[in-house]
PDB file of C-alpha atoms in Angstrom:
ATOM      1  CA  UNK T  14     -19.662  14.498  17.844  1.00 59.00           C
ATOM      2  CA  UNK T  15     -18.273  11.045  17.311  1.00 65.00           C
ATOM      3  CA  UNK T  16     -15.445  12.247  15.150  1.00 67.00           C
ATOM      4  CA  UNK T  17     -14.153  14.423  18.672  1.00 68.00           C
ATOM      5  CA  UNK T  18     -14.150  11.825  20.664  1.00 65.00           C
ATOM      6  CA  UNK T  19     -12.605   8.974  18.083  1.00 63.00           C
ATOM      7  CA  UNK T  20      -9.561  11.776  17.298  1.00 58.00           C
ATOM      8  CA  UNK T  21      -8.655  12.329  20.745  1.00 70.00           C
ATOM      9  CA  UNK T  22      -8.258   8.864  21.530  1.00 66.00           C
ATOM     10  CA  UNK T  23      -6.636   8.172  18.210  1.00 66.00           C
ATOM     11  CA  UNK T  24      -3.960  11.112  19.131  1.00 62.00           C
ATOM     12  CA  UNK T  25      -3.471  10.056  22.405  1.00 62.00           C
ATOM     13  CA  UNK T  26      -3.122   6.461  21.811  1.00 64.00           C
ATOM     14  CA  UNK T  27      -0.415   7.774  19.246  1.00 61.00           C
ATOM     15  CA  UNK T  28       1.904   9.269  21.455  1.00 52.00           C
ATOM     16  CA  UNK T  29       1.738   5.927  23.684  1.00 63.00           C
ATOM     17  CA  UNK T  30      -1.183   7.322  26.280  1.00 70.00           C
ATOM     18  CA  UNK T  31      -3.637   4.352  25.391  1.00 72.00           C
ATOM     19  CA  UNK T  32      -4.499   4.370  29.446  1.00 76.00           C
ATOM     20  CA  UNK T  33      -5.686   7.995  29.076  1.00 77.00           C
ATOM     21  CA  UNK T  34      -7.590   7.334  25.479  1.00 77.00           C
ATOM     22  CA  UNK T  35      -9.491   4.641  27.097  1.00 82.00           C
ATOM     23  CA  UNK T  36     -12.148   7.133  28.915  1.00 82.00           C
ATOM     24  CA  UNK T  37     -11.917   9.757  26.062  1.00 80.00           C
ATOM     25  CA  UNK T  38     -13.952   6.439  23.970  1.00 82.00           C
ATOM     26  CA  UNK T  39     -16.057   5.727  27.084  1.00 84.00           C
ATOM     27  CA  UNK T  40     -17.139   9.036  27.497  1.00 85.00           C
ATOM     28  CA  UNK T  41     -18.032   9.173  23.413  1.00 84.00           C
ATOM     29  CA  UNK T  42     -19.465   5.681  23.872  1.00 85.00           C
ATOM     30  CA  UNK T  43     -21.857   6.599  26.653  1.00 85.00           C
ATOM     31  CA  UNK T  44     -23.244   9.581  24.006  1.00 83.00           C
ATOM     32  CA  UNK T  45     -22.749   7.323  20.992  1.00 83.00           C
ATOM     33  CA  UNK T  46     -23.159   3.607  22.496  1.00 85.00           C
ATOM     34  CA  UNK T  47     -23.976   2.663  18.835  1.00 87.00           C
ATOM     35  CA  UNK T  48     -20.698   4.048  17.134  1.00 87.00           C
ATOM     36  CA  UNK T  49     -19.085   1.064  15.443  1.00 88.00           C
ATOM     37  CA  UNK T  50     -16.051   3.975  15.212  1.00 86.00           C
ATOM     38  CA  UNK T  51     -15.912   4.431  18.215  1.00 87.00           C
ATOM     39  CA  UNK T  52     -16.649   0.333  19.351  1.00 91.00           C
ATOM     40  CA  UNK T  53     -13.389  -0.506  16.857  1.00 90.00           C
ATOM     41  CA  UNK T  54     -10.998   2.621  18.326  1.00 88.00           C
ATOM     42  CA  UNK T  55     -11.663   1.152  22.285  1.00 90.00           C
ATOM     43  CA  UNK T  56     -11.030  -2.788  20.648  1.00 92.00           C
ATOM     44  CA  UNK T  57      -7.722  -1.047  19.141  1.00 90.00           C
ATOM     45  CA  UNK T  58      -6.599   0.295  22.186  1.00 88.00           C
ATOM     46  CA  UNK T  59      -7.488  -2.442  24.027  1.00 92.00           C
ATOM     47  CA  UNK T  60      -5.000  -4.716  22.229  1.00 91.00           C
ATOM     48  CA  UNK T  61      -2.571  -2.582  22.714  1.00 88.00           C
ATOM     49  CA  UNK T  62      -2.873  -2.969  26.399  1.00 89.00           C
ATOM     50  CA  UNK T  63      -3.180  -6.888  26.169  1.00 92.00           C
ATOM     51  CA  UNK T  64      -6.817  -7.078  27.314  1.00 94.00           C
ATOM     52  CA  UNK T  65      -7.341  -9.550  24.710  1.00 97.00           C
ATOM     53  CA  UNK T  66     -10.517 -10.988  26.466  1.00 97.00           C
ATOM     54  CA  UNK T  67     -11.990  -7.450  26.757  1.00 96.00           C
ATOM     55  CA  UNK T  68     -11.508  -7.113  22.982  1.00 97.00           C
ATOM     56  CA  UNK T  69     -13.389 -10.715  21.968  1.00 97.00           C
ATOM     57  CA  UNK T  70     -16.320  -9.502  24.473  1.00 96.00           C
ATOM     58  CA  UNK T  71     -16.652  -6.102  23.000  1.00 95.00           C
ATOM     59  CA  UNK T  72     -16.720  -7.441  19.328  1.00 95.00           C
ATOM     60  CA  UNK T  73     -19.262 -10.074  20.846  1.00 95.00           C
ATOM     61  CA  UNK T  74     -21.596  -6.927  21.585  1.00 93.00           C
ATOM     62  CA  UNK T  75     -21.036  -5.128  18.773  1.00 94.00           C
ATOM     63  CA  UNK T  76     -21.817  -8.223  16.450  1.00 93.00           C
ATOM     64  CA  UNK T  77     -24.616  -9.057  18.830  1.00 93.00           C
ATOM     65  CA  UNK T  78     -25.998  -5.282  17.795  1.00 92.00           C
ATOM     66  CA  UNK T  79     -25.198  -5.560  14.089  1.00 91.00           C
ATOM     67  CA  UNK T  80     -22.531  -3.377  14.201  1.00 89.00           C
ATOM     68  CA  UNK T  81     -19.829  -5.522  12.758  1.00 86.00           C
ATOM     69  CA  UNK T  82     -17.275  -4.331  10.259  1.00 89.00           C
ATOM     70  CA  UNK T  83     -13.987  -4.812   9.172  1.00 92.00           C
ATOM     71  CA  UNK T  84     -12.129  -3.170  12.275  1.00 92.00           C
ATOM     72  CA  UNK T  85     -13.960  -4.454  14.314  1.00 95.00           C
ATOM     73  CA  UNK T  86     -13.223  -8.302  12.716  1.00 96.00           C
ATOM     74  CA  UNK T  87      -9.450  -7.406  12.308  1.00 95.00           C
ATOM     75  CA  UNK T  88      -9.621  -6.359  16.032  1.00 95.00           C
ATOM     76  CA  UNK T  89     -11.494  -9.575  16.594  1.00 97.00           C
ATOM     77  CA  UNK T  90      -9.370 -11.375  14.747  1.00 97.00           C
ATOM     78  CA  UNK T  91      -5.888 -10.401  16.499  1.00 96.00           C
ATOM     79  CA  UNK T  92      -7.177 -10.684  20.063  1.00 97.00           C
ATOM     80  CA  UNK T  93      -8.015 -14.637  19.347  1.00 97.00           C
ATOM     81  CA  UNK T  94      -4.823 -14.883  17.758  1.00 96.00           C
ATOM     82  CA  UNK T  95      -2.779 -13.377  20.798  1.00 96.00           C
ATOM     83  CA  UNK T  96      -4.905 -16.020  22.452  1.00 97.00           C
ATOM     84  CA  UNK T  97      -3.646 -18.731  20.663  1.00 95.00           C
ATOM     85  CA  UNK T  98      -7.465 -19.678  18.931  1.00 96.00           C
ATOM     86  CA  UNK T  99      -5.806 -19.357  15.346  1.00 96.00           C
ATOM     87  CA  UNK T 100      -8.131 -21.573  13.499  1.00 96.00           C
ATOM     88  CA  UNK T 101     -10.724 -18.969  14.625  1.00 97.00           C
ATOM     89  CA  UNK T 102      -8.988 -16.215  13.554  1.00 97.00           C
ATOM     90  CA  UNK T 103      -8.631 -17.449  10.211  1.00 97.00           C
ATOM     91  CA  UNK T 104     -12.098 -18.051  10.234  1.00 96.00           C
ATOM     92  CA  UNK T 105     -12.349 -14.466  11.582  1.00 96.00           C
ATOM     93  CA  UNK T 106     -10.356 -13.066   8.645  1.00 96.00           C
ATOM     94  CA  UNK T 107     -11.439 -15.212   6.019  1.00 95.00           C
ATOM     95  CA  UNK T 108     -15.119 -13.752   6.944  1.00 94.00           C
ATOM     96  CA  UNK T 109     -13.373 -10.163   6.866  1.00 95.00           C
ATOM     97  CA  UNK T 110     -12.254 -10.447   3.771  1.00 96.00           C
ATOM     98  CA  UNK T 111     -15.552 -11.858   2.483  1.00 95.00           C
ATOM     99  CA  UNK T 112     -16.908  -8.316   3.782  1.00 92.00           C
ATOM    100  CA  UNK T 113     -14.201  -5.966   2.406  1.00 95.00           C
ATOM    101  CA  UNK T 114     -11.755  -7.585  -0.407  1.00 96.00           C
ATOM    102  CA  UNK T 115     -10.158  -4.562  -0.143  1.00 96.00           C
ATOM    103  CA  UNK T 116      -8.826  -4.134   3.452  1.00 95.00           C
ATOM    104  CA  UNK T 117      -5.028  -4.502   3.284  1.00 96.00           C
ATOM    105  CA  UNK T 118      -4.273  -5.426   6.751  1.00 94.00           C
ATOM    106  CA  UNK T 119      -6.680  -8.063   6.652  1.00 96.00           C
ATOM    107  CA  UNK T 120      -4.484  -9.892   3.927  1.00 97.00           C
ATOM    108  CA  UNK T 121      -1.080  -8.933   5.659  1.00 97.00           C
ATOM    109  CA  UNK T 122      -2.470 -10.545   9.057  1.00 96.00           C
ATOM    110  CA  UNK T 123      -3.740 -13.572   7.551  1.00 97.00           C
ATOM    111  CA  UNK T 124      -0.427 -14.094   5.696  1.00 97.00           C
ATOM    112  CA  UNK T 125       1.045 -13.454   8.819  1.00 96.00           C
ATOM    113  CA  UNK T 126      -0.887 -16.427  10.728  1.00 96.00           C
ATOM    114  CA  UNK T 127      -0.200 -18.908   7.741  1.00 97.00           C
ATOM    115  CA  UNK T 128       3.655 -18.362   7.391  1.00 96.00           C
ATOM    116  CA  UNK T 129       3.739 -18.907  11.419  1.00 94.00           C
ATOM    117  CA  UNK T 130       1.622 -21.697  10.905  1.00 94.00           C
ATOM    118  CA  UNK T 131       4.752 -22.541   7.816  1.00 96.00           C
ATOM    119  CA  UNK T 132       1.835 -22.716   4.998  1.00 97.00           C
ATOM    120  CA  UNK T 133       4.336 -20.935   3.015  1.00 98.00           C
ATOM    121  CA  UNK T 134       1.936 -21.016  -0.258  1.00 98.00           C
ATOM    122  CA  UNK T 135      -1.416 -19.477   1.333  1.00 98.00           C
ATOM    123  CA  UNK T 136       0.835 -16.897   2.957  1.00 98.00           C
ATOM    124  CA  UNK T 137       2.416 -15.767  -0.268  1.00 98.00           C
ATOM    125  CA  UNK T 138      -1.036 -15.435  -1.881  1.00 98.00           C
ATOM    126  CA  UNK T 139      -1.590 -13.191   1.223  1.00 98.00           C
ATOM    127  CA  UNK T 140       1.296 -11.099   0.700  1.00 98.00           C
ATOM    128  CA  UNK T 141       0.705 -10.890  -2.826  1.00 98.00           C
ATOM    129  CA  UNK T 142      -3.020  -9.726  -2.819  1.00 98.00           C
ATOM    130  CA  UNK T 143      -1.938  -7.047  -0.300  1.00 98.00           C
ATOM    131  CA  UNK T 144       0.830  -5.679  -2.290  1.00 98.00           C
ATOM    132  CA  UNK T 145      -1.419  -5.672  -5.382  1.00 98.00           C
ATOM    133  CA  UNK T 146      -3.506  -3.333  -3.187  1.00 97.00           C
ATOM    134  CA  UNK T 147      -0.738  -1.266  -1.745  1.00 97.00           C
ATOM    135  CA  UNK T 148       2.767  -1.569  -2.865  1.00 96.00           C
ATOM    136  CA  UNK T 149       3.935   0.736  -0.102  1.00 95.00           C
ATOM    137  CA  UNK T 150       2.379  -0.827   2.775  1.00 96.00           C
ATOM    138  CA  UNK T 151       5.181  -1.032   6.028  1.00 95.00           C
ATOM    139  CA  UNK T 152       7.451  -4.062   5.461  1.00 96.00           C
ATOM    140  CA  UNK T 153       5.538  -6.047   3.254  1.00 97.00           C
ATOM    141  CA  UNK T 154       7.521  -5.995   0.115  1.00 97.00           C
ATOM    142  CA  UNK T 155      10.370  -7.564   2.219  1.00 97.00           C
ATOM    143  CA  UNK T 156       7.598 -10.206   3.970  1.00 97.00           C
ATOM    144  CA  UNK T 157       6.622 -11.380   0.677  1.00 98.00           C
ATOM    145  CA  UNK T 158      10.034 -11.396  -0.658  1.00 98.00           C
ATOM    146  CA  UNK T 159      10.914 -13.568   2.212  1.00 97.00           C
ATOM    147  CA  UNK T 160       8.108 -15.945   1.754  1.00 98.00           C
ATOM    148  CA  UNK T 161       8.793 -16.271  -1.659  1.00 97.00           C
ATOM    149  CA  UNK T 162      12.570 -17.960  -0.242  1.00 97.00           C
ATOM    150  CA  UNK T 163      10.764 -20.707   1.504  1.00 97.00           C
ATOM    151  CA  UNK T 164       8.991 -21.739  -1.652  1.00 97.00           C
ATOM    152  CA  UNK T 165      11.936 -21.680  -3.898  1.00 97.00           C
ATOM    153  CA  UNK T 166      10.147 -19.088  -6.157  1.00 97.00           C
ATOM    154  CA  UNK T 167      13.303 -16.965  -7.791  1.00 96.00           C
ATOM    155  CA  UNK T 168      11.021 -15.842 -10.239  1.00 97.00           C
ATOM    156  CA  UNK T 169       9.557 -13.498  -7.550  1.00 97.00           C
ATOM    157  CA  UNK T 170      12.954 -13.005  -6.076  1.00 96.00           C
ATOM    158  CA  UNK T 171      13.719 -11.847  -9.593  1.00 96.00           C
ATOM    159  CA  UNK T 172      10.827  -9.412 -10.722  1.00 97.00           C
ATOM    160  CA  UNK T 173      11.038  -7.437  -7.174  1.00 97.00           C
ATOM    161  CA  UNK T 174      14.546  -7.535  -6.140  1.00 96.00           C
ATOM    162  CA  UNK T 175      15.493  -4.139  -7.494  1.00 96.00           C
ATOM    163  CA  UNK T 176      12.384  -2.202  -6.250  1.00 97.00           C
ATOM    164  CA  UNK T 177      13.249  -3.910  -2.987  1.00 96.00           C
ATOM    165  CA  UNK T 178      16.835  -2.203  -3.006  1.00 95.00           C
ATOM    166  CA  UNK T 179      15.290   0.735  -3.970  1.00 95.00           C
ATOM    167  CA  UNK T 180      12.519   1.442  -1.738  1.00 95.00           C
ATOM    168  CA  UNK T 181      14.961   0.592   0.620  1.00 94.00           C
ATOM    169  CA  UNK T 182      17.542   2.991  -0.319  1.00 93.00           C
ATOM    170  CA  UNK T 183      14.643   5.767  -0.369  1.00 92.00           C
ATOM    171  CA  UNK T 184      14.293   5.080   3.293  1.00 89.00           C
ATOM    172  CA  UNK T 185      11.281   3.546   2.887  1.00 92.00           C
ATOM    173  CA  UNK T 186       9.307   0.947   5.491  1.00 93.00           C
ATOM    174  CA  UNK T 187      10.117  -2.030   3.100  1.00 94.00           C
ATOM    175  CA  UNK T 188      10.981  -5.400   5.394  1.00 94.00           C
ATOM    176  CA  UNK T 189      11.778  -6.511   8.518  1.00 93.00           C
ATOM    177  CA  UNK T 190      15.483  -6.601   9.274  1.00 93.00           C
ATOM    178  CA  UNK T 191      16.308 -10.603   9.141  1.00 92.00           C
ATOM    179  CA  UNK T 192      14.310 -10.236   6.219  1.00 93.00           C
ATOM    180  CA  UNK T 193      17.168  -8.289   4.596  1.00 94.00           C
ATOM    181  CA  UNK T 194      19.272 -10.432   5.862  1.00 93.00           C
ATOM    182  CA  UNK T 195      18.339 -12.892   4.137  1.00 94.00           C
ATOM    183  CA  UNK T 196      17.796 -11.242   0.805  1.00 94.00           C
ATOM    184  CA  UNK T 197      20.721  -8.765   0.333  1.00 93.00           C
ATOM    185  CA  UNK T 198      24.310  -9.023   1.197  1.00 92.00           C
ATOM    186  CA  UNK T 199      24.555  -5.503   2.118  1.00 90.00           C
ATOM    187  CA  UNK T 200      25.455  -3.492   5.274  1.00 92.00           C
ATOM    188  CA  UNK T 201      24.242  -0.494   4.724  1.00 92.00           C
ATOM    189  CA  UNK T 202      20.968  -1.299   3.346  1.00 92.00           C
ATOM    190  CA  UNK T 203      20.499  -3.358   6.345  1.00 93.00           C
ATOM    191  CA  UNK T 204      20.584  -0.987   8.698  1.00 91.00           C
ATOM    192  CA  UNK T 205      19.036   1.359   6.726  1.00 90.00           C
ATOM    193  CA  UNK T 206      15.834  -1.474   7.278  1.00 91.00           C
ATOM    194  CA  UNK T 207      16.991  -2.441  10.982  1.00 91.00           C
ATOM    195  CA  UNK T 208      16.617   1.908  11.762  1.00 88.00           C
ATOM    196  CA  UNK T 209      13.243   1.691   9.853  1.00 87.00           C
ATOM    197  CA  UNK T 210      11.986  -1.166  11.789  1.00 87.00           C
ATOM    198  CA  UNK T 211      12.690   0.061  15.490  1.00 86.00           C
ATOM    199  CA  UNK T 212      11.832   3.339  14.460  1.00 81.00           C
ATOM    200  CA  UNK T 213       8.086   1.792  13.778  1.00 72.00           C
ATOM    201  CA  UNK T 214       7.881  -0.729  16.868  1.00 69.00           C
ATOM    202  CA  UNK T 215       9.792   1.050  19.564  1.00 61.00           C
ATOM    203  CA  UNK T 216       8.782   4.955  18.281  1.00 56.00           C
ATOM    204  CA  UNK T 217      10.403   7.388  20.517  1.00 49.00           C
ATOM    205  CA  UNK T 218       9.337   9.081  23.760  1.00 50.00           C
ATOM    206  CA  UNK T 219      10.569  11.217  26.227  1.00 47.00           C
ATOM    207  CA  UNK T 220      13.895   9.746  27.934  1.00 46.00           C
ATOM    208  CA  UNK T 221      13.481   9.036  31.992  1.00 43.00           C
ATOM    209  CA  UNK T 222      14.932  12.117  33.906  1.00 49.00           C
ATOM    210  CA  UNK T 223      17.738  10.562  36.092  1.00 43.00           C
ATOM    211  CA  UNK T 224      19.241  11.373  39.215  1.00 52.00           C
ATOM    212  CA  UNK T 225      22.662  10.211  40.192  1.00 52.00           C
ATOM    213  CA  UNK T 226      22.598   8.897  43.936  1.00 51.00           C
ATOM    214  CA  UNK T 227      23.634  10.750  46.783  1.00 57.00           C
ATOM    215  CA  UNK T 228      26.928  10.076  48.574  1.00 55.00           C
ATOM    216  CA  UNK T 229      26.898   9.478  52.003  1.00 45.00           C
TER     217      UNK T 229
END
């Protein structure tokens, strides 16, 4: 079934195999060539192997078949942006959000793109439709918190500053660290969000086995 071969790449990608997951999908995709599941898992794992090219060609196909949905457009979407084509991955997620309002990581992306780009107003609206949609979504509350600095808007600083301390305190995924920085003058709390943040991007593996060297 689909749903086998989608779940063993999903696992293996998690525990930082994406190299192994890659013919797990093939093998569903020769069965299932049709799978927009299964089309969006190999785009995902593509990414995370930097073949941004192979992800734009894939989503080609699959649009070229009818098959597109929203992963596949937010998989779209962040290979041209890796690529430095930004105006076309706006485009890309403006057109994904046309299709699904809903899809959280759509918003957080696009606010992403904008605040790089230092339109500090369209990425707040970004941030803010997300959170609307999912308070609790990793480091966003701090993102928008941030972006709400650049603008000048204490009013916002105001209304979420103590849920910010909080979530933090509760351990929670709230904000990139110099995000805390910047909003709280308080040591532990930041590296209560610093431990939170490498504990998402750098997740931990099995240490190397070392040898010391031989003498002589």
């Amino acid at each position: 079934a689909v749903e086998t071969y989608y779940w063993m790449a999903i696992l293996l990608s998690e525990v930082q195999e994406p190299e192994r997951a890659l013919p797990v999908i093939d093998a569903g995709l020769a069965l299932h060539a049709h799978s927009s599941d299964l089309i969006s898992a190999k785009m995902a794992l593509l990414l995370k192997l930097a073949r941004n090219r192979e992800v734009l060609e894939l989503g080609a196909h699959a649009h070229a078949n009818g098959l597109t949905n929203a992963h596949i457009l937010q998989n779209t979407a962040s290979a041209l942006s890796n690529l430095g084509r930004v105006d076309e991955a706006i485009a890309c997620y403006e057109q994904l959000l046309t299709l699904d309002p809903g899809f959280i990581k759509g918003w957080h992306s696009l606010g992403a793109i904008y605040s790089v780009r230092m339109h500090y107003e369209q990425a707040l609206e970004c941030f803010k439709k997300a959170y609307a949609l999912d308070p609790d979504y990793p480091f966003l509350l701090g993102t928008m918190l941030l972006t709400g600095t650049y603008l000048c808007d204490w009013g916002l600083i105001d209304r979420y500053l103590g849920t910010f301390k909080a979530d933090l305190e509760a351990g929670k995924e709230t904000a990139p660290p110099f995000a805390t920085l910047a909003l709280l003058d308080d040591p532990a709390l930041q590296a209560r969000s610093a431990a939170a943040w490498v504990t998402d991007v750098v997740p931990l593996t099995n240490p190397a086995t070392l040898k010391p060297a031989e003498n002589g």
